[in-house]
Coordinates of C-alpha atoms and ligand atoms in Angstrom, one line a residue:
M1 CA 0.1 0.1 0.0
R2 CA 1.6 3.5 -1.1
T3 CA 1.7 6.1 1.8
A4 CA 1.0 9.6 1.2
L5 CA 1.8 12.7 3.4
V6 CA -0.4 15.7 2.9
T7 CA 0.3 18.9 4.6
G8 CA -2.4 21.4 5.2
A9 CA -4.7 18.8 5.6
S10 CA -7.1 20.1 8.4
R11 CA -9.3 22.1 6.1
G12 CA -10.0 23.3 2.6
I13 CA -8.1 21.9 -0.4
G14 CA -5.8 19.8 2.0
A15 CA -8.9 18.2 3.5
A16 CA -10.2 17.3 0.1
I17 CA -7.0 15.8 -1.1
V18 CA -6.9 13.7 2.0
A19 CA -10.3 12.3 1.3
Q20 CA -9.6 11.6 -2.4
F21 CA -6.4 9.7 -1.4
R22 CA -8.4 7.7 1.0
N23 CA -10.8 6.8 -1.8
D24 CA -7.8 6.0 -4.0
G25 CA -6.5 3.3 -1.3
Y26 CA -3.4 5.1 0.1
R27 CA -2.2 4.9 3.7
V28 CA -2.8 8.9 4.5
L29 CA -0.5 10.8 6.9
A30 CA -2.4 14.2 7.6
P31 CA -0.5 15.6 10.5
T32 CA -2.0 18.2 12.7
R33 CA -0.3 21.8 13.3
A34 CA 0.5 20.3 16.9
E35 CA 2.3 17.3 15.1
L36 CA 3.9 19.5 12.2
D37 CA 4.1 23.1 12.4
L38 CA 6.0 24.2 9.1
T39 CA 6.9 27.5 10.7
Y40 CA 9.6 25.6 12.5
N41 CA 12.4 23.5 11.0
S42 CA 12.8 21.8 14.4
S43 CA 9.2 20.6 14.0
I44 CA 9.7 19.2 10.4
D45 CA 12.9 17.4 11.6
S46 CA 11.2 16.0 14.4
Y47 CA 8.0 14.9 12.5
L48 CA 10.4 13.4 9.8
S49 CA 12.1 11.4 12.2
R50 CA 9.0 9.8 13.8
L51 CA 7.7 8.4 10.3
K52 CA 6.9 4.9 10.5
H53 CA 6.5 4.1 6.8
P54 CA 8.5 5.4 3.7
V55 CA 6.5 8.0 2.0
D56 CA 5.7 7.4 -1.8
I57 CA 3.8 10.6 -2.3
L58 CA 4.1 13.9 -1.0
V59 CA 1.6 16.8 -1.2
N60 CA 2.9 20.2 0.0
D61 CA -0.6 21.8 0.4
A62 CA -0.1 24.0 3.5
G63 CA 0.0 27.8 2.5
I64 CA -0.6 31.2 3.9
N65 CA -1.4 34.7 2.2
R66 CA -0.8 37.7 4.1
V67 CA -2.3 40.2 1.7
A68 CA -0.4 43.7 2.1
A69 CA 0.4 46.6 -0.1
L70 CA 4.1 47.2 -0.4
E71 CA 4.5 49.9 2.1
A72 CA 2.7 47.7 4.7
M73 CA 4.6 44.7 4.1
T74 CA 7.0 43.6 7.0
L75 CA 10.0 41.5 6.4
E76 CA 8.8 39.1 9.0
D77 CA 5.5 38.5 7.0
V78 CA 7.7 37.8 3.8
E79 CA 9.9 35.6 5.6
E80 CA 7.1 33.7 7.2
T81 CA 5.4 33.3 3.9
F82 CA 8.6 32.0 2.4
Q83 CA 9.1 29.6 5.1
I84 CA 5.5 27.9 4.9
N85 CA 4.9 28.2 1.4
L86 CA 8.4 27.6 0.0
L87 CA 11.0 26.3 2.2
A88 CA 9.0 23.8 4.3
A89 CA 8.2 22.1 1.0
F90 CA 11.7 22.3 -0.2
R91 CA 12.8 20.5 3.1
L92 CA 10.0 17.8 3.1
T93 CA 10.9 17.0 -0.7
Q94 CA 14.8 16.9 0.2
E95 CA 14.3 14.6 3.0
L96 CA 11.7 12.1 1.4
A97 CA 12.9 12.2 -2.2
P98 CA 16.0 9.9 -1.5
V99 CA 13.7 7.0 -0.3
M100 CA 11.1 7.6 -3.5
R101 CA 14.5 7.4 -5.7
L102 CA 15.6 4.1 -4.0
N103 CA 12.2 2.6 -4.6
N104 CA 12.0 3.9 -8.2
F105 CA 8.5 5.6 -7.6
G106 CA 7.6 9.0 -6.3
R107 CA 5.0 11.6 -6.8
V108 CA 5.4 15.1 -5.3
V109 CA 2.3 17.7 -5.9
N110 CA 3.2 21.3 -4.5
I111 CA 0.1 23.4 -4.3
S112 CA 0.9 26.7 -6.2
S113 CA -1.6 29.4 -7.2
I114 CA -2.6 31.4 -10.3
W115 CA -1.0 34.5 -8.7
S116 CA 2.3 32.6 -9.3
V117 CA 1.7 33.2 -13.0
V118 CA -0.5 36.4 -13.2
S119 CA -1.0 39.2 -10.6
H120 CA -3.2 40.8 -8.1
L121 CA -3.0 43.6 -5.8
G122 CA -1.7 43.0 -2.5
R123 CA -0.3 39.6 -3.1
T124 CA 3.4 40.2 -3.4
S125 CA 4.9 38.0 -1.0
Y126 CA 2.4 35.2 -1.6
A127 CA 3.1 35.4 -5.4
M128 CA 6.7 35.5 -4.9
S129 CA 6.7 32.6 -2.9
K130 CA 4.5 30.6 -5.3
S131 CA 6.5 31.5 -8.5
A132 CA 9.5 30.2 -6.8
L133 CA 7.4 27.1 -5.8
N134 CA 7.0 26.5 -9.6
A135 CA 10.4 27.2 -10.3
M136 CA 11.7 24.6 -7.6
T137 CA 9.1 22.1 -9.2
R138 CA 10.8 22.4 -12.7
S139 CA 14.3 22.1 -11.4
L140 CA 13.6 19.0 -9.2
A141 CA 11.7 17.5 -12.0
V142 CA 14.8 17.3 -14.1
E143 CA 16.8 15.9 -11.2
L144 CA 14.4 13.4 -10.0
A145 CA 12.9 12.0 -13.4
P146 CA 15.4 9.5 -14.0
D147 CA 14.2 7.5 -10.8
N148 CA 10.5 7.8 -11.8
V149 CA 10.1 10.5 -9.0
L150 CA 7.8 12.9 -10.8
I151 CA 7.1 16.4 -9.3
N152 CA 4.3 18.8 -10.4
A153 CA 2.7 22.0 -9.2
V154 CA -1.1 22.5 -9.2
A155 CA -2.2 26.4 -9.4
P156 CA -5.6 26.7 -8.4
G157 CA -7.9 29.7 -9.3
Y158 CA -10.3 30.9 -6.8
V159 CA -11.5 28.0 -4.5
M160 CA -14.1 28.2 -1.8
T161 CA -12.2 27.8 1.2
D162 CA -11.4 29.6 4.5
L163 CA -8.3 31.6 2.9
T164 CA -10.8 32.8 0.1
R165 CA -13.4 33.8 2.7
E166 CA -10.6 35.7 4.5
N167 CA -9.2 37.7 1.7
N168 CA -12.4 38.6 -0.1
T169 CA -15.7 39.7 1.0
A170 CA -19.2 38.3 -0.2
V171 CA -19.3 41.3 -2.5
D172 CA -15.9 40.6 -4.0
I173 CA -16.7 36.9 -4.5
E174 CA -19.8 37.8 -6.6
K175 CA -17.7 40.0 -8.7
I176 CA -15.0 37.3 -8.9
C177 CA -17.6 34.9 -10.1
R178 CA -18.2 37.3 -13.0
M179 CA -14.7 37.4 -14.0
I180 CA -14.4 33.5 -14.1
P181 CA -15.5 31.9 -17.7
A182 CA -16.9 29.1 -15.4
N183 CA -19.1 31.7 -13.7
R184 CA -18.1 30.3 -10.3
L185 CA -15.6 29.4 -7.8
A186 CA -14.1 25.7 -7.7
E187 CA -14.9 23.4 -4.8
P188 CA -11.8 21.8 -3.1
N189 CA -12.5 18.3 -4.5
E190 CA -12.3 19.7 -8.0
I191 CA -8.4 20.5 -7.3
A192 CA -8.1 17.0 -5.5
F193 CA -9.0 15.0 -8.6
V194 CA -6.2 16.8 -10.5
V195 CA -3.7 16.0 -7.6
S196 CA -5.1 12.6 -7.4
F197 CA -4.2 11.8 -11.2
L198 CA -0.6 13.6 -10.9
C199 CA 0.1 11.4 -7.8
S200 CA -1.1 8.1 -9.4
E201 CA 0.7 5.3 -11.7
Q202 CA -1.5 6.6 -14.6
N203 CA 0.6 9.6 -14.4
S204 CA 3.8 8.2 -16.0
Y205 CA 5.4 10.9 -17.8
L206 CA 3.8 14.3 -16.8
T207 CA 6.6 16.0 -14.7
G208 CA 8.0 19.5 -14.0
Q209 CA 4.7 21.2 -14.8
T210 CA 2.4 23.9 -13.3
V211 CA -1.1 22.6 -13.9
I212 CA -3.6 25.6 -13.7
V213 CA -7.1 24.9 -12.5
D214 CA -8.9 28.0 -12.5
G215 CA -12.2 27.7 -14.5
G216 CA -10.8 29.7 -17.3
Y217 CA -9.7 32.7 -15.4
T218 CA -6.2 33.3 -16.7
C219 CA -7.3 32.5 -20.5
L220 CA -9.0 35.9 -20.5
Ligands
NAP301 N1 -8.3 28.7 -1.6 C1 -7.8 29.2 -2.8 O1 -8.7 29.9 -3.6 C2 -6.6 29.0 -3.3 C3 -6.2 29.4 -4.5 C4 -4.9 29.1 -4.8 C5 -4.0 28.5 -4.3 N2 -4.4 28.0 -2.9 C6 -3.3 27.3 -2.1 O2 -4.0 26.1 -1.7 C7 -3.4 25.5 -0.4 C8 -4.4 25.4 0.6 O3 -5.3 26.5 0.4 P1 -6.7 26.6 1.3 O4 -7.4 27.6 0.7 O5 -7.4 25.3 1.3 O6 -6.1 27.0 2.9 P2 -6.9 27.2 4.2 O7 -8.4 26.7 4.2 O8 -6.6 28.5 4.7 O9 -5.9 26.0 5.0 C9 -4.5 26.4 5.1 C10 -4.0 24.8 5.5 O10 -2.4 25.2 5.9 C11 -2.2 24.9 7.1 N3 -1.3 25.8 7.7 C12 -1.2 27.0 7.5 N4 0.1 27.5 8.4 C13 0.8 26.2 8.7 C14 1.8 25.9 9.4 N5 2.6 26.8 9.8 N6 2.2 24.6 9.6 C15 1.3 23.5 9.3 N7 0.1 24.0 8.5 C16 -0.1 25.3 8.3 C17 -3.5 25.0 8.1 O11 -3.6 24.4 9.3 P3 -4.3 25.0 10.7 O12 -5.7 24.4 10.2 O13 -3.6 24.1 11.6 O14 -4.3 26.4 10.5 C18 -4.4 24.6 7.1 O15 -4.8 23.3 7.2 C19 -2.3 26.8 -0.1 O16 -1.1 26.5 -0.3 C20 -3.0 28.0 -1.0 O17 -1.9 28.9 -1.1 C21 -5.5 28.3 -2.4

């Protein structure tokens, strides 16, 4: 049985990925913040040292988005965003990839965002971290592909989760729906389906890509 580790699984997109993976028949590790706090490298090291099974599938889903204009951005906020959205994903991949390579099977999906490829006011630190996540995905794909370790990013558009509700009013959300060709936000399970395929054995050749799942938003 394959083992999948999903960060940020307490709610939103991460919780939908966990539900999908259980359906796919994986043993799913979905640590709570108390078990794995990505703010602290010591927490990452300690969580990894307690793992009982080799991890075949890693989904770096946890993320934060501190919306602020340039003048209001603090270096601490930028550093925290980079730590959780990028460096924690890097550390987990670096620690777990060697066993995937030995087993000649591994799948990593990094949850990025459309703000890694197009822009929006106040999203500078978030966009910087997610663009770097796409770059990490491409670079590691090249390095790991010979050992059948495939690594991709999924870049959702607007998904109906706490993060979206925190950063957008109900009126904003109505306006956003009118800007999306699909006329609505995504549900978390619509992102989970794509992640499920990328992590499966059916995906045998797709690597290094940032797959945009946005109802057509970035096509306009
Ligand atoms: N929602 C969207 O429209 C959207 C669009 C594009 C991309 N994304 C990306 O999709 C991912 C999930 O987003 P979401 O909307 O589902 O988010 P969410 O509902 O806000 O949930 C965030 C998740 O990340 C976890 N998390 C945050 N900081 C953490 C830390 N320091 N250590 C461990 N876990 C931490 C949270 O855990 P706690 O419950 O403990 O706080 C929670 O499980 C993120 O990477 C986000 O950038 C979301």
